[in-house]
Amino acid sequence: MLRTTTGVLARLTINESKTSSSAFALEFVRWRRKPRWLPVAKSKLYRVPERKEQNAEERAELMRLHNNYKLQMRSLRQYLREEVLRLNVTTTADHIVLTPEQEEAEFARCMQENETWNQKIAVERNERLLKERERQAVEIRERLEAARVREEERMERIEEIVRREKELAKTFITHENLETAIEQALANPVDYNFSIDLQGNIYRGRTTLPGGKGTPATSGVQDTEVQQTIEASN
Amino acid sequence: MSVVKYIGRTTDFRGKSLWEILGNLRDYGVGRLIIRNKFQRYEEPCYMRILKVEVTPHDPAKDPIRKVAVTVEKTWRGVINPKPVTIYRTSYKPDYELIPKEEESKYTNNTKKVSEQILANSIEFPPLLREFIRQETGVKEPLMKVHHKVNHNKLTRLAKEGEKPTIECTMGLGTPASPKLYEGVL
């Protein structure tokens, strides 16, 4: 069966050498079959497969030959399996056989070697640990110093805040100067209204006119007052 | 006169399923004789006597085949099974037949037995391996053990020491079952 494809996919496959020359490639679809899970095809629905006639003699002979072959192969496999097991047990090809005394001596030698290695490694380890301990001590000292500096800075910052607050506390309105503060506020009413012209000039006050008595309110008269009032209200 | 014509695959079975037979009998046919037609190819008697019938739930909408658990005393090729056997998984096969009471003696009186078959214990090696073993060990005709399959109803046995087996095992072609096929070849 043939299926036409564009060259893009075909070029990725193995038939590149055959098909890359033509823009319209042909791909051979070989293993095309109905998947097992699909139902019987409509065209095959009422098909009754014919039962093949078997020659009884031939069948008996084939059965005998088949059984014979299976028996031979089974016996041979068992023999080879046992042979391999036996060889594994008895062979000395892949390892050296030692007498018990030799084994003992070999073991003692191994132990001694292990001991020397252990000692060598212990010396190295102690040196390393000593170094590490010193390094750790230095690190801890540095960190303690850094913590002390940090704490001092923090205390300084706190002192600063307290000093500033104390400064400010002088302007606070208390019970004693409440009356004078009220009187002062009534005597100096603050007008926060302003208007703005196209040039961006600001005219402070509700009734100020451009070119009038207020003029552009950059004179700062009200500004200082506003400032004072804000501070007082704090 | 109408003609009945069957369409479909042919089958080796002949008869009814167990439930088709037992469902219609009094006491579910306990004590009656049943045969499997497939086993009637043997000369030795093959039959089953029903001991107990256990009806199992069945929903025809879900599963068209109906099974039933039947405990039987089984005789196969003249050998009576010492323990009762329960047939359940094969009970749906339409291959069972009920034996009328007056014909039961035909089966029960059949005393034919399987002649004793003795299997060979050893087999020669294949040619090349035989040559290798000859060179290595110096044995002229080396033999290896035969690996026979183990089966629960095997009617043969292995040859004992010094016994002549009735079934020989060879590495060659052996004796043909149908010599006619080899005419002019061998």
Short mmCIF file of C-alpha atoms in Angstrom, two decimals:
data_model
loop_
_atom_site.label_atom_id
_atom_site.label_comp_id
_atom_site.label_asym_id
_atom_site.label_seq_id
_atom_site.Cartn_x
_atom_site.Cartn_y
_atom_site.Cartn_z
CA MET A 1 0.00 0.00 0.00
CA LEU A 2 1.24 3.43 -0.82
CA ARG A 3 0.60 6.64 0.98
CA THR A 4 1.49 10.05 -0.34
CA THR A 5 3.18 12.49 1.97
CA THR A 6 4.78 15.84 1.72
CA GLY A 7 8.53 15.81 1.68
CA VAL A 8 8.91 17.22 5.21
CA LEU A 9 8.18 14.04 7.12
CA ALA A 10 9.72 11.75 4.58
CA ARG A 11 12.97 13.64 4.72
CA LEU A 12 13.22 12.85 8.43
CA THR A 13 12.89 9.13 7.84
CA ILE A 14 15.39 6.67 6.52
CA ASN A 15 14.26 6.80 2.92
CA GLU A 16 15.84 10.21 2.67
CA SER A 17 18.28 9.11 0.01
CA LYS A 18 15.48 7.72 -2.13
CA THR A 19 12.90 10.44 -1.82
CA SER A 20 14.66 13.71 -1.07
CA SER A 21 15.01 14.42 -4.77
CA SER A 22 11.27 14.54 -5.35
CA ALA A 23 9.10 17.09 -3.59
CA PHE A 24 6.16 14.69 -3.55
CA ALA A 25 7.44 11.63 -1.76
CA LEU A 26 6.04 8.13 -1.68
CA GLU A 27 6.22 6.22 1.59
CA PHE A 28 5.67 2.49 1.88
CA VAL A 29 3.29 1.53 4.69
CA ARG A 30 4.10 -2.02 5.46
CA TRP A 31 2.54 -3.24 8.72
CA ARG A 32 -0.97 -2.04 8.18
CA ARG A 33 -3.55 -4.06 10.05
CA LYS A 34 -6.70 -3.66 12.04
CA PRO A 35 -5.80 -3.23 15.72
CA ARG A 36 -6.94 -6.09 17.93
CA TRP A 37 -9.41 -3.96 19.89
CA LEU A 38 -11.48 -2.94 16.89
CA PRO A 39 -14.53 -5.08 16.11
CA VAL A 40 -14.80 -7.40 13.14
CA ALA A 41 -14.74 -5.55 9.82
CA LYS A 42 -18.13 -5.19 8.15
CA SER A 43 -16.97 -7.07 5.11
CA LYS A 44 -15.80 -9.97 7.28
CA LEU A 45 -18.80 -10.09 9.60
CA TYR A 46 -20.53 -13.16 8.16
CA ARG A 47 -17.47 -14.91 6.87
CA VAL A 48 -17.14 -18.47 8.12
CA PRO A 49 -13.54 -19.62 7.85
CA GLU A 50 -13.24 -22.99 6.22
CA ARG A 51 -11.88 -25.74 8.43
CA LYS A 52 -8.83 -27.27 6.86
CA GLU A 53 -8.93 -31.02 6.40
CA GLN A 54 -5.97 -32.66 8.09
CA ASN A 55 -4.55 -35.95 7.01
CA ALA A 56 -4.69 -38.18 10.09
CA GLU A 57 -1.45 -39.99 9.28
CA GLU A 58 0.42 -36.83 8.57
CA ARG A 59 -0.91 -35.27 11.70
CA ALA A 60 0.18 -38.18 13.85
CA GLU A 61 3.65 -38.15 12.32
CA LEU A 62 4.05 -34.40 12.73
CA MET A 63 2.92 -34.65 16.34
CA ARG A 64 5.44 -37.41 17.00
CA LEU A 65 8.27 -35.44 15.39
CA HIS A 66 7.33 -32.34 17.35
CA ASN A 67 7.23 -34.22 20.64
CA ASN A 68 10.50 -35.91 19.80
CA TYR A 69 12.18 -32.60 19.08
CA LYS A 70 10.84 -31.00 22.26
CA LEU A 71 12.04 -33.94 24.35
CA GLN A 72 15.51 -33.80 22.80
CA MET A 73 15.87 -30.07 23.31
CA ARG A 74 14.54 -30.23 26.86
CA SER A 75 16.99 -32.97 27.77
CA LEU A 76 19.85 -31.09 26.19
CA ARG A 77 19.00 -27.86 27.96
CA GLN A 78 18.81 -29.65 31.27
CA TYR A 79 22.17 -31.30 30.64
CA LEU A 80 23.84 -27.99 29.78
CA ARG A 81 22.29 -26.27 32.78
CA GLU A 82 23.58 -28.95 35.10
CA GLU A 83 26.96 -28.83 33.39
CA VAL A 84 27.26 -25.09 34.01
CA LEU A 85 26.28 -25.50 37.65
CA ARG A 86 28.81 -28.29 38.12
CA LEU A 87 31.55 -26.24 36.46
CA ASN A 88 30.75 -23.25 38.66
CA VAL A 89 31.20 -25.38 41.75
CA THR A 90 34.34 -27.24 40.75
CA THR A 91 36.24 -24.91 38.47
CA THR A 92 39.34 -22.98 39.61
CA ALA A 93 39.68 -21.00 36.42
CA ASP A 94 38.43 -17.66 37.70
CA HIS A 95 39.79 -17.71 41.26
CA ILE A 96 42.91 -18.92 43.12
CA VAL A 97 42.47 -21.79 45.55
CA LEU A 98 44.39 -21.37 48.85
CA THR A 99 45.12 -23.67 51.77
CA PRO A 100 43.71 -22.61 55.17
CA GLU A 101 47.17 -21.49 56.40
CA GLN A 102 47.68 -19.39 53.30
CA GLU A 103 44.25 -17.92 53.73
CA GLU A 104 45.04 -17.07 57.37
CA ALA A 105 48.31 -15.43 56.40
CA GLU A 106 46.62 -13.52 53.61
CA PHE A 107 43.97 -12.33 56.02
CA ALA A 108 46.59 -11.20 58.57
CA ARG A 109 48.48 -9.34 55.86
CA CYS A 110 45.29 -7.62 54.73
CA MET A 111 44.51 -6.62 58.31
CA GLN A 112 48.00 -5.17 58.79
CA GLU A 113 47.76 -3.21 55.59
CA ASN A 114 44.38 -1.93 56.67
CA GLU A 115 45.86 -0.87 60.01
CA THR A 116 48.62 1.17 58.35
CA TRP A 117 46.10 2.82 56.08
CA ASN A 118 43.90 3.65 59.03
CA GLN A 119 46.81 5.23 60.93
CA LYS A 120 47.84 7.31 57.95
CA ILE A 121 44.30 8.50 57.45
CA ALA A 122 43.94 9.23 61.22
CA VAL A 123 46.94 11.59 61.13
CA GLU A 124 45.53 13.39 58.12
CA ARG A 125 42.14 13.61 59.74
CA ASN A 126 43.52 15.09 62.99
CA GLU A 127 45.40 17.75 61.07
CA ARG A 128 42.35 18.63 59.12
CA LEU A 129 40.17 18.77 62.23
CA LEU A 130 42.65 21.05 64.01
CA LYS A 131 42.67 23.43 61.07
CA GLU A 132 38.93 23.40 60.92
CA ARG A 133 38.64 24.15 64.62
CA GLU A 134 40.96 27.16 64.35
CA ARG A 135 39.09 28.44 61.37
CA GLN A 136 35.83 28.04 63.23
CA ALA A 137 37.15 29.95 66.27
CA VAL A 138 38.25 32.87 64.08
CA GLU A 139 34.89 32.90 62.40
CA ILE A 140 33.01 32.96 65.71
CA ARG A 141 35.16 35.82 67.00
CA GLU A 142 34.50 37.82 63.84
CA ARG A 143 30.82 37.22 64.15
CA LEU A 144 30.75 38.29 67.81
CA GLU A 145 32.59 41.53 66.93
CA ALA A 146 30.15 42.20 64.10
CA ALA A 147 27.22 41.64 66.45
CA ARG A 148 28.66 44.08 69.00
CA VAL A 149 29.10 46.78 66.34
CA ARG A 150 25.59 46.21 65.10
CA GLU A 151 24.19 46.55 68.61
CA GLU A 152 26.07 49.83 69.19
CA GLU A 153 24.71 51.27 65.95
CA ARG A 154 21.23 50.28 66.93
CA MET A 155 21.54 51.93 70.32
CA GLU A 156 22.83 55.12 68.66
CA ARG A 157 19.85 55.18 66.32
CA ILE A 158 17.49 54.79 69.28
CA GLU A 159 19.24 57.61 71.16
CA GLU A 160 18.86 59.85 68.12
CA ILE A 161 15.11 59.17 67.92
CA VAL A 162 14.67 59.91 71.62
CA ARG A 163 16.58 63.19 71.32
CA ARG A 164 14.46 64.31 68.36
CA GLU A 165 11.26 63.47 70.19
CA LYS A 166 12.37 65.45 73.19
CA GLU A 167 13.06 68.44 70.92
CA LEU A 168 9.59 68.17 69.44
CA ALA A 169 7.92 67.78 72.82
CA LYS A 170 8.63 71.48 73.54
CA THR A 171 6.08 72.56 70.88
CA PHE A 172 3.33 70.14 72.04
CA ILE A 173 -0.01 71.62 73.07
CA THR A 174 -0.59 70.78 76.71
CA HIS A 175 -3.35 71.60 79.18
CA GLU A 176 -1.45 74.69 80.28
CA ASN A 177 -1.01 76.35 76.89
CA LEU A 178 -4.24 75.04 75.35
CA GLU A 179 -5.99 78.39 75.70
CA THR A 180 -3.19 80.38 74.08
CA ALA A 181 -2.94 77.87 71.24
CA ILE A 182 -6.65 78.19 70.54
CA GLU A 183 -6.47 81.93 70.63
CA GLN A 184 -3.51 81.96 68.32
CA ALA A 185 -5.28 79.63 65.90
CA LEU A 186 -8.40 81.83 65.93
CA ALA A 187 -6.28 84.93 65.42
CA ASN A 188 -4.50 83.47 62.40
CA PRO A 189 -7.04 81.60 60.27
CA VAL A 190 -5.40 79.49 57.57
CA ASP A 191 -6.86 79.39 54.10
CA TYR A 192 -5.75 76.34 52.14
CA ASN A 193 -7.72 77.20 49.02
CA PHE A 194 -5.87 78.24 45.91
CA SER A 195 -6.45 78.64 42.21
CA ILE A 196 -4.10 78.00 39.33
CA ASP A 197 -3.82 79.73 35.92
CA LEU A 198 -2.69 78.39 32.57
CA GLN A 199 0.92 79.34 33.29
CA GLY A 200 0.89 77.23 36.40
CA ASN A 201 0.92 80.18 38.87
CA ILE A 202 -0.68 79.35 42.16
CA TYR A 203 -2.92 81.96 43.87
CA ARG A 204 -3.36 81.15 47.53
CA GLY A 205 -6.57 82.01 49.29
CA ARG A 206 -10.21 81.69 48.36
CA THR A 207 -10.71 85.26 47.23
CA THR A 208 -7.33 86.07 45.65
CA LEU A 209 -7.58 87.34 42.06
CA PRO A 210 -4.84 87.24 39.45
CA GLY A 211 -3.05 90.58 39.53
CA GLY A 212 -4.92 91.46 42.74
CA LYS A 213 -3.66 91.83 46.20
CA GLY A 214 -2.43 88.30 46.64
CA THR A 215 -0.31 88.02 43.42
CA PRO A 216 1.25 84.69 42.73
CA ALA A 217 1.32 83.17 46.10
CA THR A 218 4.97 82.38 46.09
CA SER A 219 5.54 85.19 48.59
CA GLY A 220 5.60 82.57 51.28
CA VAL A 221 3.61 84.51 53.87
CA GLN A 222 0.97 81.86 54.21
CA ASP A 223 3.45 79.08 53.63
CA THR A 224 5.25 79.66 56.90
CA GLU A 225 1.95 79.94 58.68
CA VAL A 226 0.72 76.68 57.22
CA GLN A 227 3.96 75.06 58.19
CA GLN A 228 3.62 76.28 61.74
CA THR A 229 0.03 75.12 62.03
CA ILE A 230 0.88 71.67 60.72
CA GLU A 231 3.69 71.35 63.19
CA ALA A 232 1.45 72.57 65.98
CA SER A 233 -1.21 70.03 65.08
CA ASN A 234 1.37 67.31 65.28
CA MET B 1 -40.44 -30.85 5.37
CA SER B 2 -38.09 -28.22 6.36
CA VAL B 3 -34.36 -28.64 6.12
CA VAL B 4 -32.18 -27.56 9.02
CA LYS B 5 -28.90 -26.15 7.85
CA TYR B 6 -26.21 -25.08 10.32
CA ILE B 7 -24.04 -22.10 9.49
CA GLY B 8 -20.83 -21.22 11.28
CA ARG B 9 -17.63 -22.79 12.40
CA THR B 10 -17.52 -26.52 12.87
CA THR B 11 -16.76 -27.87 16.32
CA ASP B 12 -15.26 -30.96 17.88
CA PHE B 13 -17.77 -30.88 20.70
CA ARG B 14 -20.94 -32.90 20.65
CA GLY B 15 -23.59 -32.68 23.32
CA LYS B 16 -24.84 -30.11 25.78
CA SER B 17 -23.40 -27.98 28.51
CA LEU B 18 -23.63 -29.32 32.05
CA TRP B 19 -26.37 -26.97 33.14
CA GLU B 20 -28.51 -27.83 30.13
CA ILE B 21 -28.43 -31.46 31.25
CA LEU B 22 -28.53 -31.13 35.03
CA GLY B 23 -31.03 -28.27 35.27
CA ASN B 24 -33.77 -30.51 33.92
CA LEU B 25 -33.09 -33.52 36.14
CA ARG B 26 -34.60 -34.37 39.50
CA ASP B 27 -32.21 -33.53 42.33
CA TYR B 28 -29.92 -32.05 39.66
CA GLY B 29 -29.01 -35.54 38.54
CA VAL B 30 -27.01 -36.53 41.61
CA GLY B 31 -25.92 -40.14 41.18
CA ARG B 32 -26.23 -40.13 37.38
CA LEU B 33 -23.49 -40.82 34.88
CA ILE B 34 -22.12 -38.11 32.59
CA ILE B 35 -19.53 -38.40 29.84
CA ARG B 36 -17.40 -35.92 27.94
CA ASN B 37 -17.64 -36.81 24.28
CA LYS B 38 -14.10 -35.54 23.67
CA PHE B 39 -12.73 -38.38 25.81
CA GLN B 40 -14.65 -41.13 24.09
CA ARG B 41 -11.78 -41.49 21.64
CA TYR B 42 -10.02 -43.61 24.25
CA GLU B 43 -10.82 -47.30 24.52
CA GLU B 44 -10.61 -47.19 28.28
CA PRO B 45 -13.73 -46.01 30.12
CA CYS B 46 -13.98 -42.25 30.73
CA TYR B 47 -17.02 -41.15 32.68
CA MET B 48 -18.10 -39.07 35.67
CA ARG B 49 -20.59 -39.81 38.39
CA ILE B 50 -22.27 -36.78 39.87
CA LEU B 51 -21.90 -36.35 43.62
CA LYS B 52 -22.99 -32.78 44.25
CA VAL B 53 -24.32 -29.88 42.22
CA GLU B 54 -23.97 -26.28 43.26
CA VAL B 55 -25.95 -23.79 41.22
CA THR B 56 -24.12 -20.52 40.73
CA PRO B 57 -25.71 -17.13 40.14
CA HIS B 58 -26.10 -16.22 36.52
CA ASP B 59 -27.19 -13.13 34.63
CA PRO B 60 -28.01 -14.00 31.02
CA ALA B 61 -27.86 -10.33 30.04
CA LYS B 62 -24.24 -10.03 31.11
CA ASP B 63 -22.92 -13.45 30.18
CA PRO B 64 -24.68 -15.83 27.85
CA ILE B 65 -22.72 -18.87 28.97
CA ARG B 66 -23.94 -20.54 32.12
CA LYS B 67 -21.59 -22.35 34.45
CA VAL B 68 -22.37 -24.65 37.31
CA ALA B 69 -20.11 -26.16 39.96
CA VAL B 70 -20.45 -29.92 39.86
CA THR B 71 -18.51 -32.28 42.09
CA VAL B 72 -17.96 -35.61 40.39
CA GLU B 73 -16.18 -38.88 40.85
CA LYS B 74 -14.00 -38.92 37.79
CA THR B 75 -12.86 -41.97 35.89
CA TRP B 76 -10.38 -41.23 33.15
CA ARG B 77 -8.92 -43.93 30.95
CA GLY B 78 -9.91 -46.62 33.40
CA VAL B 79 -8.35 -44.87 36.41
CA ILE B 80 -10.70 -43.66 39.12
CA ASN B 81 -9.55 -40.39 40.67
CA PRO B 82 -9.14 -41.00 44.42
CA LYS B 83 -10.53 -37.56 45.26
CA PRO B 84 -13.75 -36.06 43.96
CA VAL B 85 -13.18 -33.40 41.31
CA THR B 86 -15.13 -30.17 40.98
CA ILE B 87 -15.94 -29.09 37.44
CA TYR B 88 -16.65 -25.41 37.16
CA ARG B 89 -14.52 -23.70 34.57
CA THR B 90 -15.22 -26.28 31.87
CA SER B 91 -18.87 -26.80 32.77
CA TYR B 92 -20.07 -24.49 30.01
CA LYS B 93 -18.58 -26.58 27.20
CA PRO B 94 -21.32 -28.16 25.09
CA ASP B 95 -19.60 -31.52 25.14
CA TYR B 96 -21.37 -33.40 27.95
CA GLU B 97 -23.81 -36.21 27.53
CA LEU B 98 -26.11 -37.89 30.01
CA ILE B 99 -26.03 -41.69 30.00
CA PRO B 100 -29.42 -43.39 30.45
CA LYS B 101 -29.57 -45.60 33.55
CA GLU B 102 -29.92 -48.81 31.56
CA GLU B 103 -26.77 -47.99 29.56
CA GLU B 104 -24.58 -47.15 32.52
CA SER B 105 -23.36 -50.74 32.78
CA LYS B 106 -21.74 -50.37 29.37
CA TYR B 107 -19.34 -47.86 30.91
CA THR B 108 -18.99 -49.28 34.38
CA ASN B 109 -18.36 -52.81 33.11
CA ASN B 110 -15.66 -51.67 30.75
CA THR B 111 -12.56 -52.82 32.59
CA LYS B 112 -9.96 -51.95 30.00
CA LYS B 113 -6.80 -50.46 31.42
CA VAL B 114 -3.96 -48.56 29.84
CA SER B 115 -1.08 -50.93 29.23
CA GLU B 116 1.92 -50.03 31.33
CA GLN B 117 4.28 -47.77 29.46
CA ILE B 118 7.84 -47.38 30.63
CA LEU B 119 9.80 -44.32 29.60
CA ALA B 120 13.51 -44.44 28.82
CA ASN B 121 15.80 -42.85 31.36
CA SER B 122 18.63 -41.85 29.10
CA ILE B 123 19.18 -40.50 25.64
CA GLU B 124 22.31 -40.18 23.52
CA PHE B 125 23.92 -36.84 22.81
CA PRO B 126 23.57 -34.95 19.54
CA PRO B 127 26.44 -35.83 17.17
CA LEU B 128 28.77 -32.88 17.62
CA LEU B 129 28.43 -32.72 21.39
CA ARG B 130 28.94 -36.49 21.50
CA GLU B 131 32.26 -36.10 19.68
CA PHE B 132 33.39 -33.44 22.16
CA ILE B 133 32.48 -35.60 25.13
CA ARG B 134 34.20 -38.61 23.59
CA GLN B 135 37.40 -36.60 23.21
CA GLU B 136 37.20 -35.23 26.73
CA THR B 137 36.15 -38.28 28.70
CA GLY B 138 36.99 -41.17 26.40
CA VAL B 139 33.53 -42.71 26.86
CA LYS B 140 32.50 -44.38 23.60
CA GLU B 141 28.73 -43.86 23.88
CA PRO B 142 27.99 -41.10 26.40
CA LEU B 143 24.36 -40.78 27.58
CA MET B 144 22.45 -37.97 29.25
CA LYS B 145 19.34 -37.97 31.37
CA VAL B 146 15.99 -37.45 29.63
CA HIS B 147 13.90 -34.58 30.88
CA HIS B 148 10.33 -35.82 30.84
CA LYS B 149 7.55 -33.41 31.59
CA VAL B 150 5.79 -33.90 34.90
CA ASN B 151 2.06 -34.26 34.56
CA HIS B 152 -0.67 -34.91 37.10
CA ASN B 153 -2.37 -37.60 35.00
CA LYS B 154 0.59 -39.26 33.40
CA LEU B 155 -0.07 -42.94 32.85
CA THR B 156 3.56 -43.78 32.15
CA ARG B 157 6.49 -44.24 34.47
CA LEU B 158 10.27 -44.00 34.27
CA ALA B 159 12.28 -47.16 33.72
CA LYS B 160 13.92 -48.60 36.80
CA GLU B 161 17.46 -49.93 36.98
CA GLY B 162 18.01 -52.66 34.39
CA GLU B 163 14.48 -52.41 33.01
CA LYS B 164 13.76 -52.29 29.32
CA PRO B 165 11.69 -49.23 28.43
CA THR B 166 8.73 -49.61 26.11
CA ILE B 167 9.05 -46.05 24.85
CA GLU B 168 12.55 -45.46 23.56
CA CYS B 169 14.03 -41.97 23.29
CA THR B 170 16.49 -41.29 20.50
CA MET B 171 18.32 -38.28 19.22
CA GLY B 172 17.55 -39.38 15.66
CA LEU B 173 14.33 -39.60 13.72
CA GLY B 174 12.89 -42.55 15.66
CA THR B 175 10.37 -44.99 14.33
CA PRO B 176 7.78 -43.21 12.19
CA ALA B 177 4.17 -43.22 13.31
CA SER B 178 3.03 -43.45 9.72
CA PRO B 179 5.64 -45.35 7.67
CA LYS B 180 3.54 -44.77 4.60
CA LEU B 181 4.72 -41.17 4.48
CA TYR B 182 8.35 -42.26 4.22
CA GLU B 183 7.89 -44.73 1.38
CA GLY B 184 10.75 -44.41 -1.06
CA VAL B 185 12.51 -41.89 1.19
CA LEU B 186 13.97 -43.94 3.99
#
